[in-house]
Structures are given as C-alpha cells and as structure tokens.
mmCIF file of C-alpha atoms in Angstrom:
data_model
loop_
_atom_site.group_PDB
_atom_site.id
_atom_site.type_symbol
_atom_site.label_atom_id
_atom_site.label_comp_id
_atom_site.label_asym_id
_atom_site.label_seq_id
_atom_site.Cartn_x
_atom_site.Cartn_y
_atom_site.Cartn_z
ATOM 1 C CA UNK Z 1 142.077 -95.879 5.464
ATOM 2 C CA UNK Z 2 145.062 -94.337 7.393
ATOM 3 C CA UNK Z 3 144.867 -91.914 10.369
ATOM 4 C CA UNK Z 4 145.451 -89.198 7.801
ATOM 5 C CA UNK Z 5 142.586 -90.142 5.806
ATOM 6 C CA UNK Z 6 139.970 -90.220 9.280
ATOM 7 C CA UNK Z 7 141.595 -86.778 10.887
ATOM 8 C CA UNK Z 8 140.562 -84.954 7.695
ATOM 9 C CA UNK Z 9 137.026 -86.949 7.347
ATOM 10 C CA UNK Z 10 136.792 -85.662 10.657
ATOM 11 C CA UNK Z 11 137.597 -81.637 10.780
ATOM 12 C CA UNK Z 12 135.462 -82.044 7.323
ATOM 13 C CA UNK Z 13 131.953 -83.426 9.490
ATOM 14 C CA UNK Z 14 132.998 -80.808 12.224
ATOM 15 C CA UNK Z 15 133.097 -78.288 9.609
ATOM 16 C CA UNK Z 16 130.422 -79.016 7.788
ATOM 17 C CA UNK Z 17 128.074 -79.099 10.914
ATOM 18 C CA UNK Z 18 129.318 -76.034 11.862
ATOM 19 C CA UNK Z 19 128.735 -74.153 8.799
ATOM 20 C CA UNK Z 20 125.146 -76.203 8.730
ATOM 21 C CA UNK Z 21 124.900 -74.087 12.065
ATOM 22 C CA UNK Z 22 125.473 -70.580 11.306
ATOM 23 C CA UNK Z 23 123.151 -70.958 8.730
ATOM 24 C CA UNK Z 24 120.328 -69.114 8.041
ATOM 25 C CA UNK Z 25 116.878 -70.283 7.324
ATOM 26 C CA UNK Z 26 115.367 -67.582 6.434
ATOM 27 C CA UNK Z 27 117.978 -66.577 4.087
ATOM 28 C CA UNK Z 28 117.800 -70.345 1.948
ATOM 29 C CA UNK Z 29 116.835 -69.976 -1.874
ATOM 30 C CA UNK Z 30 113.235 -71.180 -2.416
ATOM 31 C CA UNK Z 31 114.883 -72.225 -5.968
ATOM 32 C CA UNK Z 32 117.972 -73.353 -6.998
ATOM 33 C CA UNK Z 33 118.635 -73.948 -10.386
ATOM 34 C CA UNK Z 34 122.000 -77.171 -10.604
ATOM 35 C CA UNK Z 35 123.966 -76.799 -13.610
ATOM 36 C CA UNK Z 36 125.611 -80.367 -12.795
ATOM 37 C CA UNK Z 37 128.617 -80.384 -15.318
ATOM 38 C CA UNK Z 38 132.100 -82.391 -15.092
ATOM 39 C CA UNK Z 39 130.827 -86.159 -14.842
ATOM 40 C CA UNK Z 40 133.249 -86.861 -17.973
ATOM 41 C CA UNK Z 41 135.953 -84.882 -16.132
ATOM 42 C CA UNK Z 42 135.516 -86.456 -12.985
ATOM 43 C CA UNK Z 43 135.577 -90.050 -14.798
ATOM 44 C CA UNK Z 44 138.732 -89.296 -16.943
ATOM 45 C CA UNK Z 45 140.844 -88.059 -13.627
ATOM 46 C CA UNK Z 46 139.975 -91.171 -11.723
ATOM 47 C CA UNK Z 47 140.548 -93.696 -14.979
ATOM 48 C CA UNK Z 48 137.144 -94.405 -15.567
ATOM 49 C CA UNK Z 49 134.679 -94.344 -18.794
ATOM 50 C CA UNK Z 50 132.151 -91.735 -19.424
ATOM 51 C CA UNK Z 51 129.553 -93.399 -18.940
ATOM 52 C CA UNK Z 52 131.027 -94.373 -15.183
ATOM 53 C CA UNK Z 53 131.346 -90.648 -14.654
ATOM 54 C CA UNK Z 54 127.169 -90.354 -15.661
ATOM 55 C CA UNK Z 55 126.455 -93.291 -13.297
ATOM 56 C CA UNK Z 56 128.275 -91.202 -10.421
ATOM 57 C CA UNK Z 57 126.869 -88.050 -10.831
ATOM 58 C CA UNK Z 58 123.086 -89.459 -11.212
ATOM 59 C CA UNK Z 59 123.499 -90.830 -7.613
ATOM 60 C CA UNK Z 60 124.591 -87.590 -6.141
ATOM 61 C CA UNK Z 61 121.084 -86.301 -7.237
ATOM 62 C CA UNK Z 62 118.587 -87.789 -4.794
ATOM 63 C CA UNK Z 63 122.036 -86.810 -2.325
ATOM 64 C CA UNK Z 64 121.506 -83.198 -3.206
ATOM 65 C CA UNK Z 65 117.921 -83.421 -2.944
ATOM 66 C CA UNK Z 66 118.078 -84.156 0.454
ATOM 67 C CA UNK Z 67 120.633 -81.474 1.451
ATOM 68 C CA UNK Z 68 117.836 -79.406 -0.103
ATOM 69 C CA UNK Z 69 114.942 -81.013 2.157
ATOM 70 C CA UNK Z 70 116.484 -80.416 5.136
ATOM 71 C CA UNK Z 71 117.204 -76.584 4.251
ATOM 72 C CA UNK Z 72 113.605 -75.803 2.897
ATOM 73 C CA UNK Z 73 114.115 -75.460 -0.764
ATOM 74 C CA UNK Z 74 110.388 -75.589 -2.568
ATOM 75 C CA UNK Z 75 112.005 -75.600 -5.636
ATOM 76 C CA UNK Z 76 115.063 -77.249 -7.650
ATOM 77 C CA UNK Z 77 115.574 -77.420 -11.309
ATOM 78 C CA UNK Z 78 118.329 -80.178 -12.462
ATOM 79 C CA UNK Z 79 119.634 -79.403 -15.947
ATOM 80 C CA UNK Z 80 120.179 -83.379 -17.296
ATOM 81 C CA UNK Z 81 120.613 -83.034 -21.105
ATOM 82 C CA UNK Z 82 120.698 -80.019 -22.934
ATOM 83 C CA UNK Z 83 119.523 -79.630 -26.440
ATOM 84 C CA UNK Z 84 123.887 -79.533 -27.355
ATOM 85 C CA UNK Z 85 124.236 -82.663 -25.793
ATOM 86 C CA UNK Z 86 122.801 -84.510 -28.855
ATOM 87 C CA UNK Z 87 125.845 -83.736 -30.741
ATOM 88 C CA UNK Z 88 127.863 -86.163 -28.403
ATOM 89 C CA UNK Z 89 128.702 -89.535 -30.476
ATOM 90 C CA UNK Z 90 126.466 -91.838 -30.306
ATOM 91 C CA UNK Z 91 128.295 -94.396 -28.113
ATOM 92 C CA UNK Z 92 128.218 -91.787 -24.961
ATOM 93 C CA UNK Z 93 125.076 -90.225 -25.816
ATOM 94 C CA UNK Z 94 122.870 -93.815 -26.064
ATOM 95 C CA UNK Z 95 124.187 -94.696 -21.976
ATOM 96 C CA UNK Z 96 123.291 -91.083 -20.992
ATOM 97 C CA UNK Z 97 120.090 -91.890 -22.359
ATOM 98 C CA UNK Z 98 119.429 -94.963 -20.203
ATOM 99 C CA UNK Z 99 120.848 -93.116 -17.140
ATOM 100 C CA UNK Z 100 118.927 -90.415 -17.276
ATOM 101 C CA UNK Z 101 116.052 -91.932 -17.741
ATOM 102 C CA UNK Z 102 116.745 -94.079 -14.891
ATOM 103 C CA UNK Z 103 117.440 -90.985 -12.557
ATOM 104 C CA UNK Z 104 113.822 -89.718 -13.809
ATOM 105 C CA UNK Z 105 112.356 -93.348 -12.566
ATOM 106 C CA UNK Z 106 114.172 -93.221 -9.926
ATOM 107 C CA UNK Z 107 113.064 -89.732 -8.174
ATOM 108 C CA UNK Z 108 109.444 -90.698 -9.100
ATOM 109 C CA UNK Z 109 109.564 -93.798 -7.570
ATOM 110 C CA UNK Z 110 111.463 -91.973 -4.478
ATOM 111 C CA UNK Z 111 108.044 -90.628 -3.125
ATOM 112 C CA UNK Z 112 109.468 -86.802 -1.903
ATOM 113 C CA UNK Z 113 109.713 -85.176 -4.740
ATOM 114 C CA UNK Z 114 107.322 -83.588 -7.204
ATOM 115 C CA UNK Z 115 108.747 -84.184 -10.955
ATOM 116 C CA UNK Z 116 107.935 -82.231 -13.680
ATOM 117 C CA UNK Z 117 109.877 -81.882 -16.912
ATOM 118 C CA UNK Z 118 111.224 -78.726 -18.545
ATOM 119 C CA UNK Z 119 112.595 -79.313 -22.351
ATOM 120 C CA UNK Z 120 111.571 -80.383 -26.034
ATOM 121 C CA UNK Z 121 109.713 -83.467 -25.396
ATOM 122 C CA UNK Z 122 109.831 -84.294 -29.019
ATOM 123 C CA UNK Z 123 113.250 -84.439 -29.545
ATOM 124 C CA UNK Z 124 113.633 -87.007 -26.691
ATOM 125 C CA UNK Z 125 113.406 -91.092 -27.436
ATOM 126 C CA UNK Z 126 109.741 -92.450 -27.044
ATOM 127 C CA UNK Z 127 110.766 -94.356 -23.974
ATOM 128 C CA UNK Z 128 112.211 -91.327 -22.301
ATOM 129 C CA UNK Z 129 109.092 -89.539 -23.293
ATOM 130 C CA UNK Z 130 106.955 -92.064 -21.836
ATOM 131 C CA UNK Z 131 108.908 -92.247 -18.556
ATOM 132 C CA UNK Z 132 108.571 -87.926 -17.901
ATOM 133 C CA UNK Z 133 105.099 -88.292 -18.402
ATOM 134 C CA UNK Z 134 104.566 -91.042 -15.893
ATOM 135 C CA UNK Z 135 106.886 -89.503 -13.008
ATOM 136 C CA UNK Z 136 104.940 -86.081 -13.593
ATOM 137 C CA UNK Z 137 101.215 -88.046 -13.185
ATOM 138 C CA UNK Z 138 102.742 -90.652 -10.468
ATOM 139 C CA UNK Z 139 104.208 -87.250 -8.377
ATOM 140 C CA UNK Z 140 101.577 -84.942 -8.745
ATOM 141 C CA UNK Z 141 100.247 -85.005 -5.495
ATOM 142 C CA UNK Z 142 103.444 -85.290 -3.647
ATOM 143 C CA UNK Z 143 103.727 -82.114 -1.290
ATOM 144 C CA UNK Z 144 107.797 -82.207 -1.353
ATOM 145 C CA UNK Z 145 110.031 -80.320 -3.161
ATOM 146 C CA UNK Z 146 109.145 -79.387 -6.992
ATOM 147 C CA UNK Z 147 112.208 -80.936 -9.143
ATOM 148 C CA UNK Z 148 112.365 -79.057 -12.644
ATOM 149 C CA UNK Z 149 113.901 -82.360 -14.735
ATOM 150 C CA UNK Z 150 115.692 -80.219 -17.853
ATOM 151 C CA UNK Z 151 116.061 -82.697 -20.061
ATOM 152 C CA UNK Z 152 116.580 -81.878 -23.874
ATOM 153 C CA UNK Z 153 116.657 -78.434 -22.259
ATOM 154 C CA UNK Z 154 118.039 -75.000 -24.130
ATOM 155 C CA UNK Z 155 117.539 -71.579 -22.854
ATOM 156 C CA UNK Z 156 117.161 -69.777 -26.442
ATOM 157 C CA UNK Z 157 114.460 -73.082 -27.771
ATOM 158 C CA UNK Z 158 112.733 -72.134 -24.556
ATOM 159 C CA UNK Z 159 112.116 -68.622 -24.909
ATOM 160 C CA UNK Z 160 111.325 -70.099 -28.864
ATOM 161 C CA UNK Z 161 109.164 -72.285 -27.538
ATOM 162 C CA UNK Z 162 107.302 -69.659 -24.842
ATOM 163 C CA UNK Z 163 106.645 -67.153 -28.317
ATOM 164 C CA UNK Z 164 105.409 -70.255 -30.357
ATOM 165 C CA UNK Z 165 102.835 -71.191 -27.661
ATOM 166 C CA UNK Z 166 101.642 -67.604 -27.509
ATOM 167 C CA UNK Z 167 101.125 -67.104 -31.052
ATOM 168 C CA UNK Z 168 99.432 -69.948 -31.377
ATOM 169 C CA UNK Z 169 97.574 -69.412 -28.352
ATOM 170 C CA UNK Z 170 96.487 -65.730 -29.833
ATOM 171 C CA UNK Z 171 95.637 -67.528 -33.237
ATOM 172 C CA UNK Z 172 93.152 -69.683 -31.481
ATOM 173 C CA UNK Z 173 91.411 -66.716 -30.097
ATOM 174 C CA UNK Z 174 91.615 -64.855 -32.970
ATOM 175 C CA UNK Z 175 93.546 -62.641 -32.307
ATOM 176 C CA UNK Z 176 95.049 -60.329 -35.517
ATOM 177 C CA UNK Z 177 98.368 -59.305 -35.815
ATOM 178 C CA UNK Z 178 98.124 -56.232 -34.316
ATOM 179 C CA UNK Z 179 95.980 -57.087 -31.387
ATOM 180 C CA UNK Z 180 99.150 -59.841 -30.666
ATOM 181 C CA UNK Z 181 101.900 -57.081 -31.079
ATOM 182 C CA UNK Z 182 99.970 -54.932 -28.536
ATOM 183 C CA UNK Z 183 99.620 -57.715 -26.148
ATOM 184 C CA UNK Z 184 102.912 -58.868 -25.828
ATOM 185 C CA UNK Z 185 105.142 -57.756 -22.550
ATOM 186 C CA UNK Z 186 106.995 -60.069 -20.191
ATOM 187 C CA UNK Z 187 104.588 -61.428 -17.987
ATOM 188 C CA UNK Z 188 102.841 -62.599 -21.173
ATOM 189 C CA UNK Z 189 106.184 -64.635 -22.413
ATOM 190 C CA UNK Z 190 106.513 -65.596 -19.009
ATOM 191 C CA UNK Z 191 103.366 -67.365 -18.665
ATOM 192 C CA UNK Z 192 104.432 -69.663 -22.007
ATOM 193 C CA UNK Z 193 107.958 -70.516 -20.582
ATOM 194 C CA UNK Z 194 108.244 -74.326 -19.581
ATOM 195 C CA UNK Z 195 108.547 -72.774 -15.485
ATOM 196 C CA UNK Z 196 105.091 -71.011 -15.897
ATOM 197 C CA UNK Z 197 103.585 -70.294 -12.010
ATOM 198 C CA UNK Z 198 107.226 -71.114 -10.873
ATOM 199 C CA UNK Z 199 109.425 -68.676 -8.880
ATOM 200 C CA UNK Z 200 112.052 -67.508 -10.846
ATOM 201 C CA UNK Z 201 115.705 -69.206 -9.379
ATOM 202 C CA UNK Z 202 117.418 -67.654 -6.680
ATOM 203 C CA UNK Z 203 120.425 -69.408 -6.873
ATOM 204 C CA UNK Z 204 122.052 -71.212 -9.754
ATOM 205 C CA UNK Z 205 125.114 -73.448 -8.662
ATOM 206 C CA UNK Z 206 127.447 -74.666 -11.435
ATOM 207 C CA UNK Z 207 130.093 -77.261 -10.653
ATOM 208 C CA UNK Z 208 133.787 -77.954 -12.297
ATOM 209 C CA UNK Z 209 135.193 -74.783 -12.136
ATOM 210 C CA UNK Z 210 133.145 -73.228 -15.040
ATOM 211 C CA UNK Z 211 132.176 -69.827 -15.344
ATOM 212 C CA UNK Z 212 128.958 -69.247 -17.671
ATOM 213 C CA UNK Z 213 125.627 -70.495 -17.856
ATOM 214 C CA UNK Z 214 125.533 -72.047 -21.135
ATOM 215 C CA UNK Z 215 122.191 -71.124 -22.257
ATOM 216 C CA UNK Z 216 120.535 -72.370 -19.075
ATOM 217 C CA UNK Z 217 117.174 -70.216 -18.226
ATOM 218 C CA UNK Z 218 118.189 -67.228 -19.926
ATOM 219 C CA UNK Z 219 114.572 -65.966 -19.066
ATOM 220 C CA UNK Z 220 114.187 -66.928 -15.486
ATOM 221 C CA UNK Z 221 117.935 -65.676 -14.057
ATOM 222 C CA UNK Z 222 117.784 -62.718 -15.154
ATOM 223 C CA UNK Z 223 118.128 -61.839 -11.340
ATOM 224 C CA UNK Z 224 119.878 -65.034 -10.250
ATOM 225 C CA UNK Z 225 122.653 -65.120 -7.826
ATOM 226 C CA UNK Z 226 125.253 -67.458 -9.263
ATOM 227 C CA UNK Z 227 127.778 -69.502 -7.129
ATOM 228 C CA UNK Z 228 130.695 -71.119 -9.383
ATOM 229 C CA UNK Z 229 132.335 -74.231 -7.846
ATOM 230 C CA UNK Z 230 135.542 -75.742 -8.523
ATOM 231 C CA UNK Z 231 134.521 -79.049 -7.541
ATOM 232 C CA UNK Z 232 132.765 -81.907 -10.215
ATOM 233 C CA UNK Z 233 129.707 -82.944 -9.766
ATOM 234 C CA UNK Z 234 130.260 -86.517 -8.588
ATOM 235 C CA UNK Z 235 132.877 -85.485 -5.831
ATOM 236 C CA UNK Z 236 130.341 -82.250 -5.019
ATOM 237 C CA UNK Z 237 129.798 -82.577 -0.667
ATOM 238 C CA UNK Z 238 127.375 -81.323 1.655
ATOM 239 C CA UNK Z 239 129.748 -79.124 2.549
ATOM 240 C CA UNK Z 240 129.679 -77.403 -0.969
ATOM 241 C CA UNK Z 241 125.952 -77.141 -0.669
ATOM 242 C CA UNK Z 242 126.470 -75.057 2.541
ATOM 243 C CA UNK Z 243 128.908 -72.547 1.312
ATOM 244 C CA UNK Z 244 126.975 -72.356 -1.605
ATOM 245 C CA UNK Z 245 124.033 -71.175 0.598
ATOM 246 C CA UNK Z 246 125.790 -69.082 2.850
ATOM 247 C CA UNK Z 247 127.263 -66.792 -0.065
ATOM 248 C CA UNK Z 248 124.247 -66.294 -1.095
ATOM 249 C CA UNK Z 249 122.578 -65.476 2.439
ATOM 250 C CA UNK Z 250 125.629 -62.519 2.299
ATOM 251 C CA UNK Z 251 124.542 -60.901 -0.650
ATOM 252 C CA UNK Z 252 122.579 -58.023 -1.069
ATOM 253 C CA UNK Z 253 120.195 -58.354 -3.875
ATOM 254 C CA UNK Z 254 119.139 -55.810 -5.872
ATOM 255 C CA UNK Z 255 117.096 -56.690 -8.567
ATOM 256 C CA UNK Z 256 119.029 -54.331 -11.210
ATOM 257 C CA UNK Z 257 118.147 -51.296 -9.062
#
C-alpha cells in the first residue's frame, strides 16, 4: 500500500470518528429496514463471479450489525431474497441459496442477535426452511438486537399473506361475511403482517445508487425516511452507516401531517 493509499485510510478513520461524534443518540432509528442490493454489480466491476459478489456482501452483514449495536438500534430487517429473485437462472440462484442460508446459521450461531424470519416459508428449499426455524428457537432468548431475515420476501405477498391469515382467522371464529367486512381497519391487517408487535421502520437504507423500494414493506414504510446510497453493498463503510444516520437525525418527520 503506498503513502497515498494510508493518507486517505487515514482522513477516512478521522472522519468517520468525527461524524461518529456529532452524532446523536437520541435521534438513532430504533429500526432500520437494509435493502442490500449491488453484490452482482460490485462482483462484475472488480472481475469477479456472482456468486463472489454474494459471498462479499453476506460478510458485511454481521459488520453492519455491529455498527448498529453500538448506535442502539432494537431493530433491523435485512431483505436477503425476494420473492423476484427466483426468476434468476438456476446456476446463480442455487449458490445464493447456500449463502444465505449460511448467513442465517451464521447470525444464530453469533449469540447477539435475535433472528426471526419474515417471507413465504413455503416457497423456500426444506433445508433453508429447517435452518430459519432453528436460528428463530436457538435466538429466542437473546436480548440483542431483533434481525428481521426477509428471505423469499415480497411486499404485495405480504400484505396477501396478512388478509389470508385474517380471513382465515375470522372463519375459525365464525365470523360471517359481514361481521369480517365490518371488522377490518389497519390495525387489524397490521396485526397479520409477518412484523406483527414490531415498530414500523424508521429508516430504510438502499445501496448502489438505486432509487425505489422494490416492493419492500409496502405496509410498514408508509412513514419511512429513506436514505439512497451510491455505494454497493460489499464496499458499503461505517462511514456510510453514519451519514446515513445523521440525515435522518436532520429531518423533520411528519407523519403525513
């Protein structure tokens, strides 16, 4: 590494702690929603495979979770796989798979965080299925940050899924037609939604530059701040993190009023 190379590691620590100075604590998000995209764009710019580009952006995770830790986040919800993402061919899609899975093994084996899966368990692989439901019952009574897993995750087969469960839930009580209809209003959806007794997301950070959620807790952000970064995932800093935070801490939210 030349002397260019350690001058700018070093303005970027002395930056980074001094933005890690100024901030806030009272103004952190209790939940931040990740939408972790450009792995494959990160991989392709650096000559690497896809799968590569996975690898590197599943060990920024527990990374980011500590960033998190140390700026008391309860809550974090990591979109993995969404429901589109089974459209990918079948040579990228089986190694994203195993990664994922890994990353799931991974934070439950970790011993901070509390993992609980939000998604279509049934569209998932067997073994994946089997590995959410043992990081949910080996984590449960970790008292560390709440990590949403999204995995086989879509916004509009959630809210499906939240008017399914309440249907059914009214059919089992009996409930006629009309007594349903009358029932219905948001907090009754809510309660149905794969975050039930969750805070809403405060924040939702999306890397590589893109600028739209993608079908990512339509429900839950209705209110979200959103903070667009230009970096990809894998390359995504502490120093992101930060700005990401203080933006938010210098807006005024209003709740649609």
């Amino acid at each position: 590494m030349n002397l260019r190379d350690n001058l700018r590691r070093l303005l970027l620590r002395f930056y980074t702690r001094r933005v890690e100075g100024h901030l806030d604590h009272e103004q952190v998000p209790k939940h931040i929603g990740v939408i972790m995209d450009g792995n494959r764009r990160w991989a392709k710019a650096a000559g690497s495979t896809a799968a590569q580009g996975h690898r590197a952006g599943a060990d920024k995770i527990e990374e980011f979770l500590g960033w998190c830790s140390e700026t008391d986040v309860e809550v974090v919800t990591l979109w993995l796989l969404s429901t589109d993402n089974f459209d990918r061919p079948e040579d990228e899609l089986v190694p994203l798979l195993g990664i994922i899975e890994g990353v799931v093994r991974t934070l439950a084996a970790d011993g901070r965080w509390r993992v609980h899966h939000v998604g279509t368990p049934d569209i998932l692989p067997s073994q994946m299925q089997t590995a959410l439901k043992e990081a949910e019952e080996a984590t449960a009574h970790v008292d560390g940050i709440l990590v949403n897993v999204a995995i086989g995750y879509g916004g509009r087969q959630e809210i499906a899924d939240a008017v399914r469960s309440m249907l059914l839930d009214a059919a089992d009580k009996g409930s006629s037609i009309e007594d349903i209809a009358e029932s219905v209003d948001i907090d009754l959806i809510g309660k149905h939604l794969y975050t039930s007794d969750q805070p809403d997301p405060d924040l939702v950070i999306r890397t590589s530059g893109e600028q739209r959620l993608s079908g990512f807790m339509l429900w839950q952000t209705a209110h979200s701040e959103y903070y667009f970064c230009e970096v990809f995932w894998p390359a995504f800093r502490k120093v992101d993190f930060l700005r990401a935070l203080r933006d938010y801490a210098a807006r005024h939210r209003r709740y649609g009023g």
